[in-house]
Coordinates of C-alpha atoms and ligand atoms in Angstrom, one line a residue:
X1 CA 98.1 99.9 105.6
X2 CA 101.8 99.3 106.0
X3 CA 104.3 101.5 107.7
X4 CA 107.7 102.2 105.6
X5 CA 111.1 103.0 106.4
X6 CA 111.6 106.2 106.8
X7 CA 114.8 107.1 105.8
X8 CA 116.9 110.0 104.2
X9 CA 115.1 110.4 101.0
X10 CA 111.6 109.8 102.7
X11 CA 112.5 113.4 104.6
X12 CA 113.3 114.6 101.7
X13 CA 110.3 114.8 100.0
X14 CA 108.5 115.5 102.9
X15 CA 110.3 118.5 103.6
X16 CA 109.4 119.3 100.0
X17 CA 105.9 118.3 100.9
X18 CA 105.5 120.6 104.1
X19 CA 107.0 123.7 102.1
X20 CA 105.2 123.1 99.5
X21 CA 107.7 123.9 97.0
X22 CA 107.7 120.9 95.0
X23 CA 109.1 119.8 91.5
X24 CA 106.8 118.6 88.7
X25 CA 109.0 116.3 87.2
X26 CA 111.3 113.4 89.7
X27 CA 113.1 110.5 88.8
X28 CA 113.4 107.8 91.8
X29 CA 116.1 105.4 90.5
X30 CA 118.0 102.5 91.8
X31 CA 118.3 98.5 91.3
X32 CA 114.7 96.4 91.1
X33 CA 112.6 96.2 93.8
X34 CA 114.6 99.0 95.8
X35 CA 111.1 100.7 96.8
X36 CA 110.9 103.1 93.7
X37 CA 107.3 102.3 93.8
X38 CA 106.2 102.0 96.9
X39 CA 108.5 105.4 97.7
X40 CA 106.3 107.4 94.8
X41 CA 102.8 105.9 96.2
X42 CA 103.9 107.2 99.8
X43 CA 104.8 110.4 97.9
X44 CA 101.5 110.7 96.3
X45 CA 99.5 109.9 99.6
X46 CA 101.4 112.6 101.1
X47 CA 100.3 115.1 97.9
X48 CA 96.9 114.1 97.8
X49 CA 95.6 113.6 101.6
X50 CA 92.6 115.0 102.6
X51 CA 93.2 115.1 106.2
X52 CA 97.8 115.3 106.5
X53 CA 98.7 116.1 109.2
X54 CA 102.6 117.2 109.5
X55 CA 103.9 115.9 106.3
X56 CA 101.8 112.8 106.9
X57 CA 99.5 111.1 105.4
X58 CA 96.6 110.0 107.4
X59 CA 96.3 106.6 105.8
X60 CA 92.1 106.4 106.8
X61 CA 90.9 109.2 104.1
X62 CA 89.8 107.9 100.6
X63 CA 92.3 109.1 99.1
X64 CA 95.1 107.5 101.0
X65 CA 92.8 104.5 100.5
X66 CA 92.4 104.8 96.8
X67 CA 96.4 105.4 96.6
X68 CA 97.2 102.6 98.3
X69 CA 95.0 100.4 96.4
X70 CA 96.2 101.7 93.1
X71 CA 92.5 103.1 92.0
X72 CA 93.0 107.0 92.3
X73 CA 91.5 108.5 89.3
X74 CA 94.6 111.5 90.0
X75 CA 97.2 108.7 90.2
X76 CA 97.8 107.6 86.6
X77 CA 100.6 104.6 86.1
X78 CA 102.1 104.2 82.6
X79 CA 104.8 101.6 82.0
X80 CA 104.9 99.7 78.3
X81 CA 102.0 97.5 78.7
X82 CA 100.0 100.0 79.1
X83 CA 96.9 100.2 76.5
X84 CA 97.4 102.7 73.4
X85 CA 94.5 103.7 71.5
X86 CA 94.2 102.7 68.2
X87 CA 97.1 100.3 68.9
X88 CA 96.3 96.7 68.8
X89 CA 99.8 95.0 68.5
X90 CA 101.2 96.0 72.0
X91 CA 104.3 93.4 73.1
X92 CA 106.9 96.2 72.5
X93 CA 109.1 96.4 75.5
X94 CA 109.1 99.8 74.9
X95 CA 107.5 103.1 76.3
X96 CA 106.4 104.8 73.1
X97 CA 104.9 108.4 71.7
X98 CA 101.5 106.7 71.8
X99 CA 102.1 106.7 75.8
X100 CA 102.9 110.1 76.3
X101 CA 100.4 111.6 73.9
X102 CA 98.0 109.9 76.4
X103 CA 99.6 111.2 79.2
X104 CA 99.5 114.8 77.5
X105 CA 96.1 114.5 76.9
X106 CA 95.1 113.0 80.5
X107 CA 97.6 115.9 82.0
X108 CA 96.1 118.7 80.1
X109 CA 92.5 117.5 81.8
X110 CA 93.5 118.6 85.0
X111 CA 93.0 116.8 88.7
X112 CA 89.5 115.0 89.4
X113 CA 89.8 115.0 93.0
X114 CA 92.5 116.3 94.6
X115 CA 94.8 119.3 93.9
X116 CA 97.3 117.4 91.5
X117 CA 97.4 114.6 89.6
X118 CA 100.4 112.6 89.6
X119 CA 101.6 110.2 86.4
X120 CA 104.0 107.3 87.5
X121 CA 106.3 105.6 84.7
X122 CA 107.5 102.6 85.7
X123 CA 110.7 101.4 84.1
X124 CA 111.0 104.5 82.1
X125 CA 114.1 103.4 81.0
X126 CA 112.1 101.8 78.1
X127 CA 111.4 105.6 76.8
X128 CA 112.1 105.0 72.9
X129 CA 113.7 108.0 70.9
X130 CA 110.5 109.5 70.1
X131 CA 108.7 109.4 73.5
X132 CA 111.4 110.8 74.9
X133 CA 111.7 113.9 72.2
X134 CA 108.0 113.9 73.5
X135 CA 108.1 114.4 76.5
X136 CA 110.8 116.8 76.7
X137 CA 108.5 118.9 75.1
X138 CA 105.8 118.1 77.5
X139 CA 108.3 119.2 80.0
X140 CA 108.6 123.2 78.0
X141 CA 105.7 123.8 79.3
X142 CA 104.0 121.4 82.2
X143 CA 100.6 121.6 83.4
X144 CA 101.0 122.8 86.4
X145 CA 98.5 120.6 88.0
X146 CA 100.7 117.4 87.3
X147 CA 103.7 116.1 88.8
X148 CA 105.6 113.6 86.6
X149 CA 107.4 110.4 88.8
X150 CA 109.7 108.1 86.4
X151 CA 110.6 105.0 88.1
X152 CA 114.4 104.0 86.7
X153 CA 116.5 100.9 87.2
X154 CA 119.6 102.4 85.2
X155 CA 119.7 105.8 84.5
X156 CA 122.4 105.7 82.6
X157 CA 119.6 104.5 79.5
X158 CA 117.8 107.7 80.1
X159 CA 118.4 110.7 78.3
X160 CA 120.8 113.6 79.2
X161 CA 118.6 115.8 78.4
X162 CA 115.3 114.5 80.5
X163 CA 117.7 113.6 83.3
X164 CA 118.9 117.6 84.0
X165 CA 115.1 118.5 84.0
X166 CA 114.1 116.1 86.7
X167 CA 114.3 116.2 90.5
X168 CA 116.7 113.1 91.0
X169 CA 116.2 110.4 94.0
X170 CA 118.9 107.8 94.4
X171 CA 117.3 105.0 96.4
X172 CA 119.8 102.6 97.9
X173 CA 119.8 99.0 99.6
X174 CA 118.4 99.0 102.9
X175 CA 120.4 97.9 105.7
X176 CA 119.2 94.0 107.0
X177 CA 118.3 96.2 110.5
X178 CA 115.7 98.3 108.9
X179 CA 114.2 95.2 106.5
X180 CA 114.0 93.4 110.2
X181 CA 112.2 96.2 111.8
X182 CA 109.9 96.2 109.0
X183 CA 108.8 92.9 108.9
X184 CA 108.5 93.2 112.7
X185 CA 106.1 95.9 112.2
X186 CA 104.3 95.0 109.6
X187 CA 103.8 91.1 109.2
X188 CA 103.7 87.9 111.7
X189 CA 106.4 86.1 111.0
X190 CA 108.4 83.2 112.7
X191 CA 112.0 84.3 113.6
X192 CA 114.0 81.8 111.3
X193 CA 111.6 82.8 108.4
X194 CA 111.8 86.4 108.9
X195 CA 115.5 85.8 109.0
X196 CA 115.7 84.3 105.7
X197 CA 113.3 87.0 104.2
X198 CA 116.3 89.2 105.3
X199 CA 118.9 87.2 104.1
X200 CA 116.9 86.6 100.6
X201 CA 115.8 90.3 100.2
X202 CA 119.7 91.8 100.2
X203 CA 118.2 95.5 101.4
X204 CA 115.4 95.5 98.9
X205 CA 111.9 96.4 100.6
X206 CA 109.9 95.2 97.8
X207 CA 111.7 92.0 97.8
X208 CA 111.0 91.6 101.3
X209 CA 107.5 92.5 101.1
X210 CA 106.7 89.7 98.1
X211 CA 108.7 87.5 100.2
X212 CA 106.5 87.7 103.3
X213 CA 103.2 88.0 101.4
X214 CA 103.9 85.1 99.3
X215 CA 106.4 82.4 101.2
X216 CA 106.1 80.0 98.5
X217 CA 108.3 82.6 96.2
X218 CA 111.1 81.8 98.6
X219 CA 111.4 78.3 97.1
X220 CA 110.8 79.7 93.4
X221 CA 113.9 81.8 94.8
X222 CA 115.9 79.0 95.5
X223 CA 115.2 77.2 92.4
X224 CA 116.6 80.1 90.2
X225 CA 119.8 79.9 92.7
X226 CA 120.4 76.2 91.2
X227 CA 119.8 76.4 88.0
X228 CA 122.4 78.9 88.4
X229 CA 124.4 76.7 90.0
X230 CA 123.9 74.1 87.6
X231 CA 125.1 76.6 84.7
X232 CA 128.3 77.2 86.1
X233 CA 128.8 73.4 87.3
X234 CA 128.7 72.6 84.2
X235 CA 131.2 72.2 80.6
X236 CA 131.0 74.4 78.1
X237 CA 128.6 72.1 75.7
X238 CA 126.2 72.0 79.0
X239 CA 126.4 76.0 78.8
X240 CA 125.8 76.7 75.6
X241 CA 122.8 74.6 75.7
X242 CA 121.5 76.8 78.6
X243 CA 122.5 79.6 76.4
X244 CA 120.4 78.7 73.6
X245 CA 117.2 78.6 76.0
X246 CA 117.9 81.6 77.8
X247 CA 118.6 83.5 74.4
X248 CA 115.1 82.2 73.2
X249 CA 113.2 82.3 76.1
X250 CA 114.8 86.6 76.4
X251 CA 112.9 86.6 72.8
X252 CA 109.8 85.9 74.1
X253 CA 110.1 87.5 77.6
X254 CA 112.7 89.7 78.3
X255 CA 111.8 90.7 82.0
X256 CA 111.6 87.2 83.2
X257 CA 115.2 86.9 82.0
X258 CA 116.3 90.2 83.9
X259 CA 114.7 88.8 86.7
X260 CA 116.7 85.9 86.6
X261 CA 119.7 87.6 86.1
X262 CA 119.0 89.8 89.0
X263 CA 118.3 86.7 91.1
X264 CA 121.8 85.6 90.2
X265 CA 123.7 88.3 91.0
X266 CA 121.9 88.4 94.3
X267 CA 122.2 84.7 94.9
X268 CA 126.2 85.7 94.2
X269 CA 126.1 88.7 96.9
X270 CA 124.3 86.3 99.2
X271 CA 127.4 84.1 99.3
X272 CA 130.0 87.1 99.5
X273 CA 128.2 88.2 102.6
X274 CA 127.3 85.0 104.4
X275 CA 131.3 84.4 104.5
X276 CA 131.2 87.9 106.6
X277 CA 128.6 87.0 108.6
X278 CA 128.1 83.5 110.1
X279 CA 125.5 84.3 112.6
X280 CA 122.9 83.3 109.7
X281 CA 121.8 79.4 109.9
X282 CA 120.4 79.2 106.1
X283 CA 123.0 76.7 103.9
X284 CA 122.2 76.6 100.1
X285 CA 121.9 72.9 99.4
X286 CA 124.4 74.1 96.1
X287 CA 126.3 76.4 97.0
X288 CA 128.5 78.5 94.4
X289 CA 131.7 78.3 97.2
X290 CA 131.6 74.6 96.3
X291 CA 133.1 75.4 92.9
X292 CA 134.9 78.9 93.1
X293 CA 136.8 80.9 95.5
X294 CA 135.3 84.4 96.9
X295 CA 137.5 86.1 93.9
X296 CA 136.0 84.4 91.3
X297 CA 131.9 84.8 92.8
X298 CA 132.8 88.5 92.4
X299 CA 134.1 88.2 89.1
X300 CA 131.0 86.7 88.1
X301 CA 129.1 89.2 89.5
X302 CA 131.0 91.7 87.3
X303 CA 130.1 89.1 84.2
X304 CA 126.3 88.9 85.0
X305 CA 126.5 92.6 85.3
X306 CA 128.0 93.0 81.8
X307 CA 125.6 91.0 80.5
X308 CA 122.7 92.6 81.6
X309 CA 124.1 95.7 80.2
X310 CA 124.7 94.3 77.0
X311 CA 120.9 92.7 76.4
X312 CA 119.9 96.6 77.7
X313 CA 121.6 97.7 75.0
X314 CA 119.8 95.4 72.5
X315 CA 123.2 93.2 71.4
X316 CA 122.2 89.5 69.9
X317 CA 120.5 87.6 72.9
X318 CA 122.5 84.5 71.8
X319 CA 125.5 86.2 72.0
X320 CA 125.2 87.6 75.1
X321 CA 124.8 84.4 76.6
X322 CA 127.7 82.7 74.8
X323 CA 130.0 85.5 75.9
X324 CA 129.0 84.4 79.1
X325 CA 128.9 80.9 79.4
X326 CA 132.7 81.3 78.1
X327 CA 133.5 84.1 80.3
X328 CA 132.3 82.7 83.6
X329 CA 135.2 80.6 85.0
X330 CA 135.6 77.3 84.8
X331 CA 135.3 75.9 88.2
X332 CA 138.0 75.1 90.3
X333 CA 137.1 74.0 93.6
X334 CA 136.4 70.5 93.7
X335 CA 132.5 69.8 94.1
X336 CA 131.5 68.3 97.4
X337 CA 128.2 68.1 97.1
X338 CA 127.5 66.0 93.9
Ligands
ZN401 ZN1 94.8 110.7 104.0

C-alpha cells in the first residue's frame, strides 16, 4: 500500500481524526488530479481502521484493505455515471436527484461494518439544480452515522448555499521535492524517468502516480502537447477545422475534452517553468517557445482557462472553440523546427 505526502491538510484531518470531533459533510477541492481522491480514501482508512494507531491507519486490517481497493461496503462513491434505478438512459454529465435519493436511502441504512459510513462524490460540481435542493435537505438533518466527502475541481460551480454547510479542504500543487520523494518511496524508477514523471505531473500526485504505473501515458502525454502545438502553428482556416472536431468530439465526450484542455494548459506551465529552471534535460520535439514569446504562452494560458470556463458553463461548444482559435495569437516567432 502506498505511502502519501503528508502535508498541511493531511494533519488536518487527522487532528480531526484523533479528537474525534469531526464534520459530516467536507468538500476537498482543487485542479484534476490534485489528490482529492486519494486524500478522502486516506481519510476514510483513518475513520474506519480496526486497528489505528495515533491517527494512523494500520494499512494490514481488512478494512484498510477493502478502502484501498475501493470494495468497502461503508465506503459508497457516487459521481454521474453512477447506476440510477429505474433509469435506463444514463449519459447525462450530470449528478442528479435520482443520485442522492440513493444516497438518502443507502445513508438512512446505517454502517455495515465499521462505525460510519462515508459517501464520496466525485466531481460534484455536476450537482444539477435539483440534486442540489436535495441534498441540502439531506444536510437539515444528517444521519449521524454518515460523513459526506464531495470531490470539486471548481467550486465556484457549487452552490452557496452547500458550500457554507461543508468543512472546506483547499488542496494545492505539490512541490516537484515532495512528488520526487514520493516516487522514491513508492515505485522503482530510473532517474531520468522519474525526472520527467516530475516534470510531466506539475505538483499533481495523481498525475504522477498514472504516470509511473502506466509509462506508456507519458507518450499519450506528449502527443496531446503537439496536437496542441499544431493548433496554434497553424492559420486560422487550419483552426477552425480543429475547432469543428473538438466542438463535436466535446458532444459526445465532454471529459476527454477537459482533459485535453487541462493537458494544454499544463503543457503551457511546463514551458514557463523549464525557462526558470534549466537543470531539466527533457526538450519537447515542438515546442510552443518556437512560435511565441513567454508573454504570449501566458496569455494563452489565460485563453484556455476562459474556455474551459465557458464549456463549464454550458455556452455553444462550437463557439467556444472559435473564440479561441481567434483569440490565441497568431504566432510570431519564426518556427525552427519545421
Ligand atoms: Zn487498518
Amino acid at each position: 500500500m502506498k505511502n502519501i505526502i503528508k502535508n498541511k491538510v493531511f494533519n488536518r484531518l487527522h487532528q480531526s481524526v484523533k479528537k474525534n470531533n469531526f464534520s459530516h459533510f467536507y468538500i476537498f477541492y482543487g485542479p484534476q488530479n490534485i489528490g482529492k481522491k486519494r486524500l478522502a480514501l486516506d481519510f476514510a482508512k483513518s475513520i474506519l481502521c480496526n486497528s489505528i494507531k495515533d491517527t494512523e491507519a494500520c494499512n494490514e486490517c481488512d478494512s484498510c484493505k477493502k478502502i484501498y481497493s475501493e470494495t468497502h461496503y461503508d465506503l459508497i462513491n457516487v459521481d454521474n455515471q453512477t447506476p440510477i434505478e429505474g433509469i435506463n438512459d444514463n449519459k447525462s454529465d450530470q449528478i442528479r436527484i435520482g443520485h442522492i435519493h440513493e444516497i438518502i436511502r443507502n445513508s438512512n441504512l446505517g454502517p455495515f461494518m465499521g462505525k460510519y459510513k462515508i459517501f464520496i462524490i466525485n466531481d460534484a460540481e455536476n450537482l444539477n439544480n435539483e440534486a442540489s435542493n436535495a441534498f441540502l435537505k439531506l444536510l437539515e438533518e444528517p444521519p449521524m452515522t454518515s460523513i459526506f466527502i464531495f470531490l470539486v475541481n471548481d467550486i465556484s460551480l457549487v452552490y452557496p448555499t452547500i458550500i457554507s454547510r461543508a468543512q472546506k479542504i483547499n488542496l494545492s500543487e505539490n512541490s516537484d521535492s515532495e512528488i520526487m520523494n514520493y516516487l522514491d518511496d513508492n515505485f522503482q524508477l530510473d532517474k531520468e524517468l522519474e525526472e520527467l514523471i516530475v516534470h510531466f505531473s506539475s505538483g499533481k500526485i495523481e498525475l504522477a502516480d498514472s504516470f509511473a504505473n502506466d509509462t506508456t501515458l507519458i507518450d499519450d502525454y506528449v502527443e496531446s502537447c503537439e496536437r496542441f502545438y499544431d493548433f496554434c502553428n497553424g492559420d486560422l482556416n487550419q483552426r477552425m477545422n480543429i475547432s469543428q472536431k473538438l466542438s463535436s468530439s466535446f458532444r459526445s465526450d465532454r471529459k476527454m475534452i477537459y482533459d485535453e484542455l487541462n493537458l494544454w494548459i499544463s503543457y503551457c506551465k511546463i514551458i514557463i517553468k523549464k525557462k526558470f529552471n534549466k537543470n531539466n534535460a527533457f526538450e519537447f520535439k515542438k515546442n510552443l517557445e518556437n512560435l511565441y514569446s513567454l508573454d504570449q504562452i501566458n496569455e494563452i494560458i489565460l485563453i484556455l482557462l476562459k474556455t474551459q470556463s465557458y464549456l463549464q458553463n454550458n455556452a455553444n461548444s462550437r463557439l467556444v472553440f472559435d473564440v479561441m482559435s481567434i483569440d490565441i495569437p497568431e504566432k510570431t516567432n519564426h518556427d525552427k523546427q519545421l
